[in-house]
Amino acid sequence: MTERDIRRLLTAYRAGERSEEETVAALAKASYENLGFARVDHSRELRQGFPEVVYAAGKTKEQLLAIMQSLAAASDGSILATRASGEQYAFVHPALPEARYDEAARAIYLRREPPLTAPPQDESHEILIITAGTSDIPVAAEARLTAELYGNRVRTLYDCGVAGIHRLLAQEEIIRRARVIIAIAGMEGALASVVGGMAQAPVIAVPTSVGYGASFSGVTALLSMLSSCAAGVSVVNIDNGFGAGVLASKINALS
Amino acid sequence: MTERDIRRLLTAYRAGERSEEETVAALAKASYENLGFARVDHSRELRQGFPEVVYAAGKTKEQLLAIMQSLAAASDGSILATRASGEQYAFVHPALPEARYDEAARAIYLRREPPLTAPPQDESHEILIITAGTSDIPVAAEARLTAELYGNRVRTLYDCGVAGIHRLLAQEEIIRRARVIIAIAGMEGALASVVGGMAQAPVIAVPTSVGYGASFSGVTALLSMLSSCAAGVSVVNIDNGFGAGVLASKINALS
Amino acid sequence: MTERDIRRLLTAYRAGERSEEETVAALAKASYENLGFARVDHSRELRQGFPEVVYAAGKTKEQLLAIMQSLAAASDGSILATRASGEQYAFVHPALPEARYDEAARAIYLRREPPLTAPPQDESHEILIITAGTSDIPVAAEARLTAELYGNRVRTLYDCGVAGIHRLLAQEEIIRRARVIIAIAGMEGALASVVGGMAQAPVIAVPTSVGYGASFSGVTALLSMLSSCAAGVSVVNIDNGFGAGVLASKINALS
Amino acid sequence: MTERDIRRLLTAYRAGERSEEETVAALAKASYENLGFARVDHSRELRQGFPEVVYAAGKTKEQLLAIMQSLAAASDGSILATRASGEQYAFVHPALPEARYDEAARAIYLRREPPLTAPPQDESHEILIITAGTSDIPVAAEARLTAELYGNRVRTLYDCGVAGIHRLLAQEEIIRRARVIIAIAGMEGALASVVGGMAQAPVIAVPTSVGYGASFSGVTALLSMLSSCAAGVSVVNIDNGFGAGVLASKINALS
Amino acid sequence: MTERDIRRLLTAYRAGERSEEETVAALAKASYENLGFARVDHSRELRQGFPEVVYAAGKTKEQLLAIMQSLAAASDGSILATRASGEQYAFVHPALPEARYDEAARAIYLRREPPLTAPPQDESHEILIITAGTSDIPVAAEARLTAELYGNRVRTLYDCGVAGIHRLLAQEEIIRRARVIIAIAGMEGALASVVGGMAQAPVIAVPTSVGYGASFSGVTALLSMLSSCAAGVSVVNIDNGFGAGVLASKINALS
Amino acid sequence: MTERDIRRLLTAYRAGERSEEETVAALAKASYENLGFARVDHSRELRQGFPEVVYAAGKTKEQLLAIMQSLAAASDGSILATRASGEQYAFVHPALPEARYDEAARAIYLRREPPLTAPPQDESHEILIITAGTSDIPVAAEARLTAELYGNRVRTLYDCGVAGIHRLLAQEEIIRRARVIIAIAGMEGALASVVGGMAQAPVIAVPTSVGYGASFSGVTALLSMLSSCAAGVSVVNIDNGFGAGVLASKINALS
Amino acid sequence: MTERDIRRLLTAYRAGERSEEETVAALAKASYENLGFARVDHSRELRQGFPEVVYAAGKTKEQLLAIMQSLAAASDGSILATRASGEQYAFVHPALPEARYDEAARAIYLRREPPLTAPPQDESHEILIITAGTSDIPVAAEARLTAELYGNRVRTLYDCGVAGIHRLLAQEEIIRRARVIIAIAGMEGALASVVGGMAQAPVIAVPTSVGYGASFSGVTALLSMLSSCAAGVSVVNIDNGFGAGVLASKINALS
Amino acid sequence: MTERDIRRLLTAYRAGERSEEETVAALAKASYENLGFARVDHSRELRQGFPEVVYAAGKTKEQLLAIMQSLAAASDGSILATRASGEQYAFVHPALPEARYDEAARAIYLRREPPLTAPPQDESHEILIITAGTSDIPVAAEARLTAELYGNRVRTLYDCGVAGIHRLLAQEEIIRRARVIIAIAGMEGALASVVGGMAQAPVIAVPTSVGYGASFSGVTALLSMLSSCAAGVSVVNIDNGFGAGVLASKINALS
């Protein structure tokens, strides 16, 4: 539930469009709604500027739908469920026809009004997403969708790995001037250090599980990014495009 | 070398205060200076807004002094050497009397003019540093010193671990309204998740090596923070107060 | 075989309802029964207050059935087989029609008389089970079934993760007054520390394999709970709802 | 601050022995006292039945003394500082002459009145501490001191490792009848499984860092105990005698 | 190729049953036979007392057959292929009708004459195999088959885990008097230490991948067995029933 | 794009066979071609002597085809896509009929003219590939294909593991005289040390994921090879036949 | 206490040299003696053929002396304390003048009569100890001392690492004919596989902590030995010369 | 013993300068010399082109001296002992006055005639050593000394880390044209990937233990280099400058 939601509730109440009882019930749900198997956190938007996002993995499709419906009913903000399967979407969509599925990002979402905190929609407030390889694109897609739902313009540079550093250097101006950067790489994750050394912006590094053997499903990229010789780089979990998207949105919203 | 440094050089040249030769030599060193054992990166301030910071561990005291002198000569910005021992300071200080030693932070520094990019010095632009325990304070001290040298106001809340959550809840307003937060914790590192759930601001989590046994010198806190159920949290290396300080400074500098 | 079983045997013998030979044979099996591939531990109930529980994973369905039949014949207590597949149940059920399957908990069980050591069935002797998220419910279901078969009342609070700490604080009174608590969480497992800091009761923490990347299939939650800054918290194996249920039952049985 | 402390405060106030101002100030500190570098949690005793315990490692001796003085002034309960060095004690003792040092346990403590929740002082309410070897005794000493300060009778069986299982079997009756057991072992930690299979009581397993090579400073014993084939066993951190002592005290306090 | 094989060759040659050329060719293959994708080691039996054993995993069924045929042609000893699938057997059997499949052990074998080094077939030369649980039986089956093919009598005790130590103590005499023991256990692997403390014989410990979570697919049992407080215990790889069977055979062959 | 490609372009332009515009466009693509999801690195051949090689895992079949077409159009060198599935090949082949599939090596390739840097095709410039077992052959196949596409003669010795060291010693002369050696082994990887001690040549060790249990999918072989007591051995990633092939080609190309 | 000890006791009693009371007391201590901090296992020799061996690390010098005195008084067998420091020896020696210190092996011992189970003292019953390098000698010294105290002849071959395999092959006959082999190596531990492939005897592999970096203090050698491609090799803990010595003695004692 | 050594021996013998007996004894030592604690490998130079190098860590100073004397007497090639302490040098030097100590490299050496296989001493046969930072220089020093003793010209570029990539790009020509490159880096080790992408030469990557926390004493750099997205990069052990120097020498010796 956003500030806007609360204001509308109160206006409707004063205008007699909603009874006192209805209004109280709606506000009571502002904190959270107990579905038994889930306590949907309706105050997250008020508290953090963004609505609760659903982690779909490990939830039954019935649980997922119920939570998304609860969120959709309580807020007019965008709704996002990450790590969702196509099968879950097939179940959710008929009941929530507004829902869309981003296959690359494996996310179900309802695109609605951006948050009040969204930054200006101009070039100087873009979030820049860079990937080391083509195989990192699904993680980038999750970060991109997240950031866009939260009202950000996003620019992407895919397949700029350091083994052909001229591909990266060709983007030097874009990187140097970026406001927030998400750097996504698997294998040895060296992209984060090189970008971190070129950029003035805060860099959010996302290790991916791309690679084999000593890449250890992203652990090597993770440790590498944490040990980066470039300062100003911080790291989120392996393949966590969503987390990077939220953090970038929070930083981009500063003024 | 900062923009300001370059402008001063050019002005002095035009005013005839410096010969052409001197000016060329000074500019030539703008990129980096090769000391043989080190290539001091004089363009970092231009490129990234902050001068190069020296990692003193593993350097001889002669090497450390030479690098700090090279930096001090080339820029009028603050100089910082992290992970420095008292012994290194005892060697550096006579030759660089301006240098000071922060024992808690284990850092040698020269406090000079803040960077041009420094944010306004008011309450709404403070960086908030929270620690879980008293034993985490040395890491906080490094983050604080770094942020202050880069021209930021810093506010600290020490010993707010989640085992007595009322201590943390008592600071709820401060946390909710903060602009950038550095959350520092060892052991299980739960502070990051709880603060991440309360705050609107980006949270930079710093795991510390405080703890024993299954804390694995900070690895557990590190993994815990990376796996945080709260979105908007990113992580830097274990005990890396410096990195958190730089990143917070970069974020705080946005407008 | 319980004390009750032995008393009944002796009574039946004295009453002439069982021959001496039958009685001897029955008592002889009291220690354990050798099925060749298994030595079913019939004295466990006498020794520990609870009958042997079958770990179904890695057993053929024939082995599982034979062991459950041996247990069912030797005792009138409840029978439990954990980590059982639906396929195993389909094989066991026709031969043991009393058997039921709890799909969430993945357990086959025969609910019979509670043990003599079972605590009073009132509110002040409830076991409280808290989960951080919805995806942790299967582990909670195993703990709940175990505790109920051992004669305990159970109360559950699902989806109380620390990222929305108001959901947890809303249950503060319940938590503070609980007699025994099972705290179940994946990802960073911070729930254990926060609950451990709020509760007067012993807290049994169960890490779950919920999460991805740096969660390492529950290892991070495990290490995090072991490193908890709250005292009075102990930990069982990842996803081990059964073990937590047994331990909570043992503690709850104290008077 | 205990309930008893609060009642005394109020009685003294009503009796005119303390002014209103003094009483308010004392109660105000009931929640926590901010020493700058530490927020001493004075409500822990009220909340959890036991006063806050100080983790001395990583604190300066000045910090340690200040925290212990703050605790000693605010409560009449016993005070405990774990992981304390002899050097820290030498600094603390002159200022807190009541303080004692337990060298084996590496703990500084003030033995004062046991908590109101302390169990009856009879044999049937003893906590049983078993170690696998002689080298595990320091961890047992920490557990013992903790439990005794919290008002428990303690019984110890040292050096009962499973390599000479007759030593353990000789104690079978004591183990079977125990109310709460702390089982302490390094190397492969098999003691926990064997005791767990013999006892009716809840077993708190403490892995120790005794051993070399593949013992990995206690990690093998830790994993072994977590994987125990005996149910009813839970585990605390490596060498965490203190945590086991607190948990055993909480369990022993149940009635 | 065994000594017996060589003697027969020479006898046949002297008797004129084989030409010189044939004899030379046969002896030339004595060292090894190069199949291109494999160098079949025909001198292993001469060198080590046992023929080469085929590791079937990762080999195509054609490769497996060719190697087994090469071995079967060159020696009259038993042939063993471990880690073989039923599918591989279905391919091998028509071409080598003498071959049998042990499903529990996942092994294809040709049972032929035992090696000359085989020990007497009496009770005092039995190899004793003990497992902690029923789920460990497949590993025991591999050890048993191996030892039997190498001419040993084997005795098995299944499901003697330490959580019900009376099951193990009931076998005390058998264990104390055994000549060689193979102790097989998953989870925490405590069986090895307890048996190691009871037995006079050398104990070969085999960790199994039975268990979940902190059992780490056998790693915990492995480390636990290596850290055993009982001396005289050595360890082979996880699930390596074959290796234990060979080693036990080598020890049992001593006189 | 190779030097040869550039020379042909210029010749064609001078001869009037290509317009200026066409020539410029072709040269402009020399650096890299941006396909949106990939930046194909056309200058790698110029820069490194070998064209970019495609890592097919994690790419859609459409992406793979587009990249291979881009490479095939821009260069007349051989094209290689590693870690490719049969399904990917089935999609690529119709559009690129020149493409072949090496099933053992799991690679799609277009065999075209060898690079200008290719060494003489005589025996003294062979690359020697040795494997410890038959199961290591797929990795050897990848190394072999790579080296052959880069214009090298290759000699292979399969199944020369150290458990039958006479098989290896029989090749002593070949090993001692080799120019470059690729040593491929799983399990404990001892082959690298033994070969490293016999050879005068640089040895490239490739650990494979062959083995089980404590082999940890190649990690043990990897660590073993890195810790080799023989000097002159270096290591590439687990199962990285391709990387070994490239490196051997670079070394073999020296004169 | 050995069988011999018991017989002597009884003889002395019958001969009137010892009173009944003395005899009873002596026999009563046969099982174990409780020193408070230790339960000295006097029946180990009876049970296992070897007296209890003291692990001196982590014991105070007073504890060590008391245990050694208890053992020396109760048995006439040799006494061994491993991992003992020179400082411990300096304390033990005056009270037990018979004690000697083996500096290389870091062991205190009393050499007395060999056990009744000791094998014949001829060449065909030697234990062969091989080390890969000179730095592995201290572990070999511990194994040697242990085996000798248990009445075995020992033969050593030091510095036979596989990087110069001719040094090992020069000993081929000795290795092939050995009865029991202890193979000791650090770094990659390849010695175990090569010796395991050459020998007919059981091979006990001892990984050592010799090496750096990826040797991980012996872990790589340990994993390598466990993954050995040679069958008939088993492994003891890192640097555990003592354990290898006991196991070899047990095997060598077979007849 | 080199070919040259053997030829000189024979010449001296033919010239009557050495008796037959002396000559035989000298040749007999050609294979290896058994010092009891060490078998000095005198044929290594013949076999591999380089004399045996002594690993001084873990050797007593007496052992070290005896081995170096044995090597110095048997060959006229350079002698090298790595990982040697100043204390060891102080003991060795008086007896071997020719010996020198390289403090940065921690190596004792005798610089004598380069091997016959040494490459031409011109610029086109230089080995290029690049380090990421100043703290990596000791490892570079070990690599440099090794390569120089083996008759190579070496060029060094220190402190070229990727966080200031212009420092590296400034050396682009040198890197592109190098014949063999040793790339040395700690922390995240990204240098190897960037250099690997720029160079035509084989790249030997050396991870160093520089860094803290998630750098894990070089493990992160090691894994990162193994996972490098650049082909043609191979890796040696952490801090193994010596190994890199030998390998580079072997490659550089090719013609």
mmCIF file of N, CA, C and O in Angstrom, chain G residues 9 13 23 62 71 76 116-117 121 131 141 177 187 191 205 210 223 225 230 236 247 254:
data_model
loop_
_atom_site.group_PDB
_atom_site.id
_atom_site.type_symbol
_atom_site.label_atom_id
_atom_site.label_comp_id
_atom_site.label_asym_id
_atom_site.label_seq_id
_atom_site.Cartn_x
_atom_site.Cartn_y
_atom_site.Cartn_z
ATOM 1 N N LEU G 9 49.957 -61.062 37.873
ATOM 2 C CA LEU G 9 49.216 -60.693 39.077
ATOM 3 C C LEU G 9 48.731 -61.939 39.792
ATOM 4 O O LEU G 9 48.921 -62.112 41.009
ATOM 5 N N TYR G 13 49.859 -63.527 43.353
ATOM 6 C CA TYR G 13 48.856 -63.711 44.387
ATOM 7 C C TYR G 13 48.933 -65.138 44.929
ATOM 8 O O TYR G 13 48.994 -65.357 46.152
ATOM 9 N N THR G 23 45.591 -57.493 45.034
ATOM 10 C CA THR G 23 45.253 -58.114 43.758
ATOM 11 C C THR G 23 43.908 -57.621 43.230
ATOM 12 O O THR G 23 43.752 -57.286 42.052
ATOM 13 N N GLU G 62 50.842 -31.393 33.656
ATOM 14 C CA GLU G 62 50.469 -32.175 34.842
ATOM 15 C C GLU G 62 49.536 -33.327 34.423
ATOM 16 O O GLU G 62 49.690 -34.455 34.892
ATOM 17 N N LEU G 71 49.427 -45.227 33.267
ATOM 18 C CA LEU G 71 49.663 -46.294 32.289
ATOM 19 C C LEU G 71 50.892 -47.112 32.659
ATOM 20 O O LEU G 71 50.883 -48.352 32.595
ATOM 21 N N ASP G 76 53.146 -53.391 31.760
ATOM 22 C CA ASP G 76 54.582 -53.430 31.509
ATOM 23 C C ASP G 76 54.878 -53.258 30.017
ATOM 24 O O ASP G 76 55.987 -53.499 29.559
ATOM 25 N N LEU G 116 52.707 -59.321 23.002
ATOM 26 C CA LEU G 116 52.756 -60.747 22.660
ATOM 27 C C LEU G 116 52.409 -60.985 21.194
ATOM 28 O O LEU G 116 52.821 -61.973 20.605
ATOM 29 N N THR G 117 51.624 -60.069 20.654
ATOM 30 C CA THR G 117 51.181 -60.236 19.262
ATOM 31 C C THR G 117 52.243 -59.832 18.246
ATOM 32 O O THR G 117 51.996 -59.899 17.035
ATOM 33 N N GLN G 121 60.781 -61.292 14.016
ATOM 34 C CA GLN G 121 61.706 -60.186 13.728
ATOM 35 C C GLN G 121 62.569 -60.500 12.502
ATOM 36 O O GLN G 121 63.775 -60.271 12.519
ATOM 37 N N THR G 131 58.737 -42.235 1.851
ATOM 38 C CA THR G 131 58.276 -40.846 1.797
ATOM 39 C C THR G 131 58.588 -40.250 0.434
ATOM 40 O O THR G 131 59.540 -40.637 -0.235
ATOM 41 N N ALA G 141 58.851 -40.516 10.939
ATOM 42 C CA ALA G 141 59.477 -40.831 12.228
ATOM 43 C C ALA G 141 58.423 -41.251 13.249
ATOM 44 O O ALA G 141 58.647 -42.158 14.059
ATOM 45 N N ARG G 177 57.722 -56.710 -3.031
ATOM 46 C CA ARG G 177 57.746 -57.831 -2.090
ATOM 47 C C ARG G 177 57.360 -57.445 -0.665
ATOM 48 O O ARG G 177 57.347 -58.299 0.224
ATOM 49 N N MET G 187 51.996 -32.285 -0.784
ATOM 50 C CA MET G 187 51.718 -31.701 -2.097
ATOM 51 C C MET G 187 50.578 -32.454 -2.786
ATOM 52 O O MET G 187 49.475 -32.471 -2.265
ATOM 53 N N LEU G 191 52.484 -40.202 -4.825
ATOM 54 C CA LEU G 191 53.255 -41.385 -4.440
ATOM 55 C C LEU G 191 52.346 -42.571 -4.139
ATOM 56 O O LEU G 191 52.639 -43.712 -4.520
ATOM 57 N N ALA G 205 48.166 -44.991 3.106
ATOM 58 C CA ALA G 205 48.654 -43.704 2.626
ATOM 59 C C ALA G 205 48.491 -42.657 3.714
ATOM 60 O O ALA G 205 47.435 -42.562 4.343
ATOM 61 N N VAL G 210 52.892 -30.934 4.066
ATOM 62 C CA VAL G 210 53.977 -30.312 3.306
ATOM 63 C C VAL G 210 53.412 -29.691 2.025
ATOM 64 O O VAL G 210 52.621 -30.326 1.328
ATOM 65 N N LEU G 223 42.762 -35.783 -0.370
ATOM 66 C CA LEU G 223 41.727 -36.069 -1.368
ATOM 67 C C LEU G 223 42.304 -36.882 -2.516
ATOM 68 O O LEU G 223 41.662 -37.783 -3.062
ATOM 69 N N MET G 225 44.779 -39.007 -2.434
ATOM 70 C CA MET G 225 44.992 -40.397 -2.025
ATOM 71 C C MET G 225 43.659 -41.145 -1.950
ATOM 72 O O MET G 225 43.572 -42.323 -2.297
ATOM 73 N N ALA G 230 44.564 -46.424 -7.978
ATOM 74 C CA ALA G 230 45.066 -47.751 -7.601
ATOM 75 C C ALA G 230 44.201 -48.324 -6.495
ATOM 76 O O ALA G 230 43.905 -47.629 -5.521
ATOM 77 N N VAL G 236 44.813 -42.509 6.095
ATOM 78 C CA VAL G 236 44.584 -42.028 7.457
ATOM 79 C C VAL G 236 44.654 -40.498 7.445
ATOM 80 O O VAL G 236 44.885 -39.887 6.409
ATOM 81 N N LEU G 247 48.013 -49.138 12.488
ATOM 82 C CA LEU G 247 47.333 -49.985 11.511
ATOM 83 C C LEU G 247 48.307 -50.969 10.877
ATOM 84 O O LEU G 247 48.003 -52.168 10.726
ATOM 85 N N LEU G 254 49.101 -60.160 11.699
ATOM 86 C CA LEU G 254 48.279 -61.275 11.222
ATOM 87 C C LEU G 254 49.164 -62.461 10.824
ATOM 88 O O LEU G 254 50.269 -62.291 10.338
#
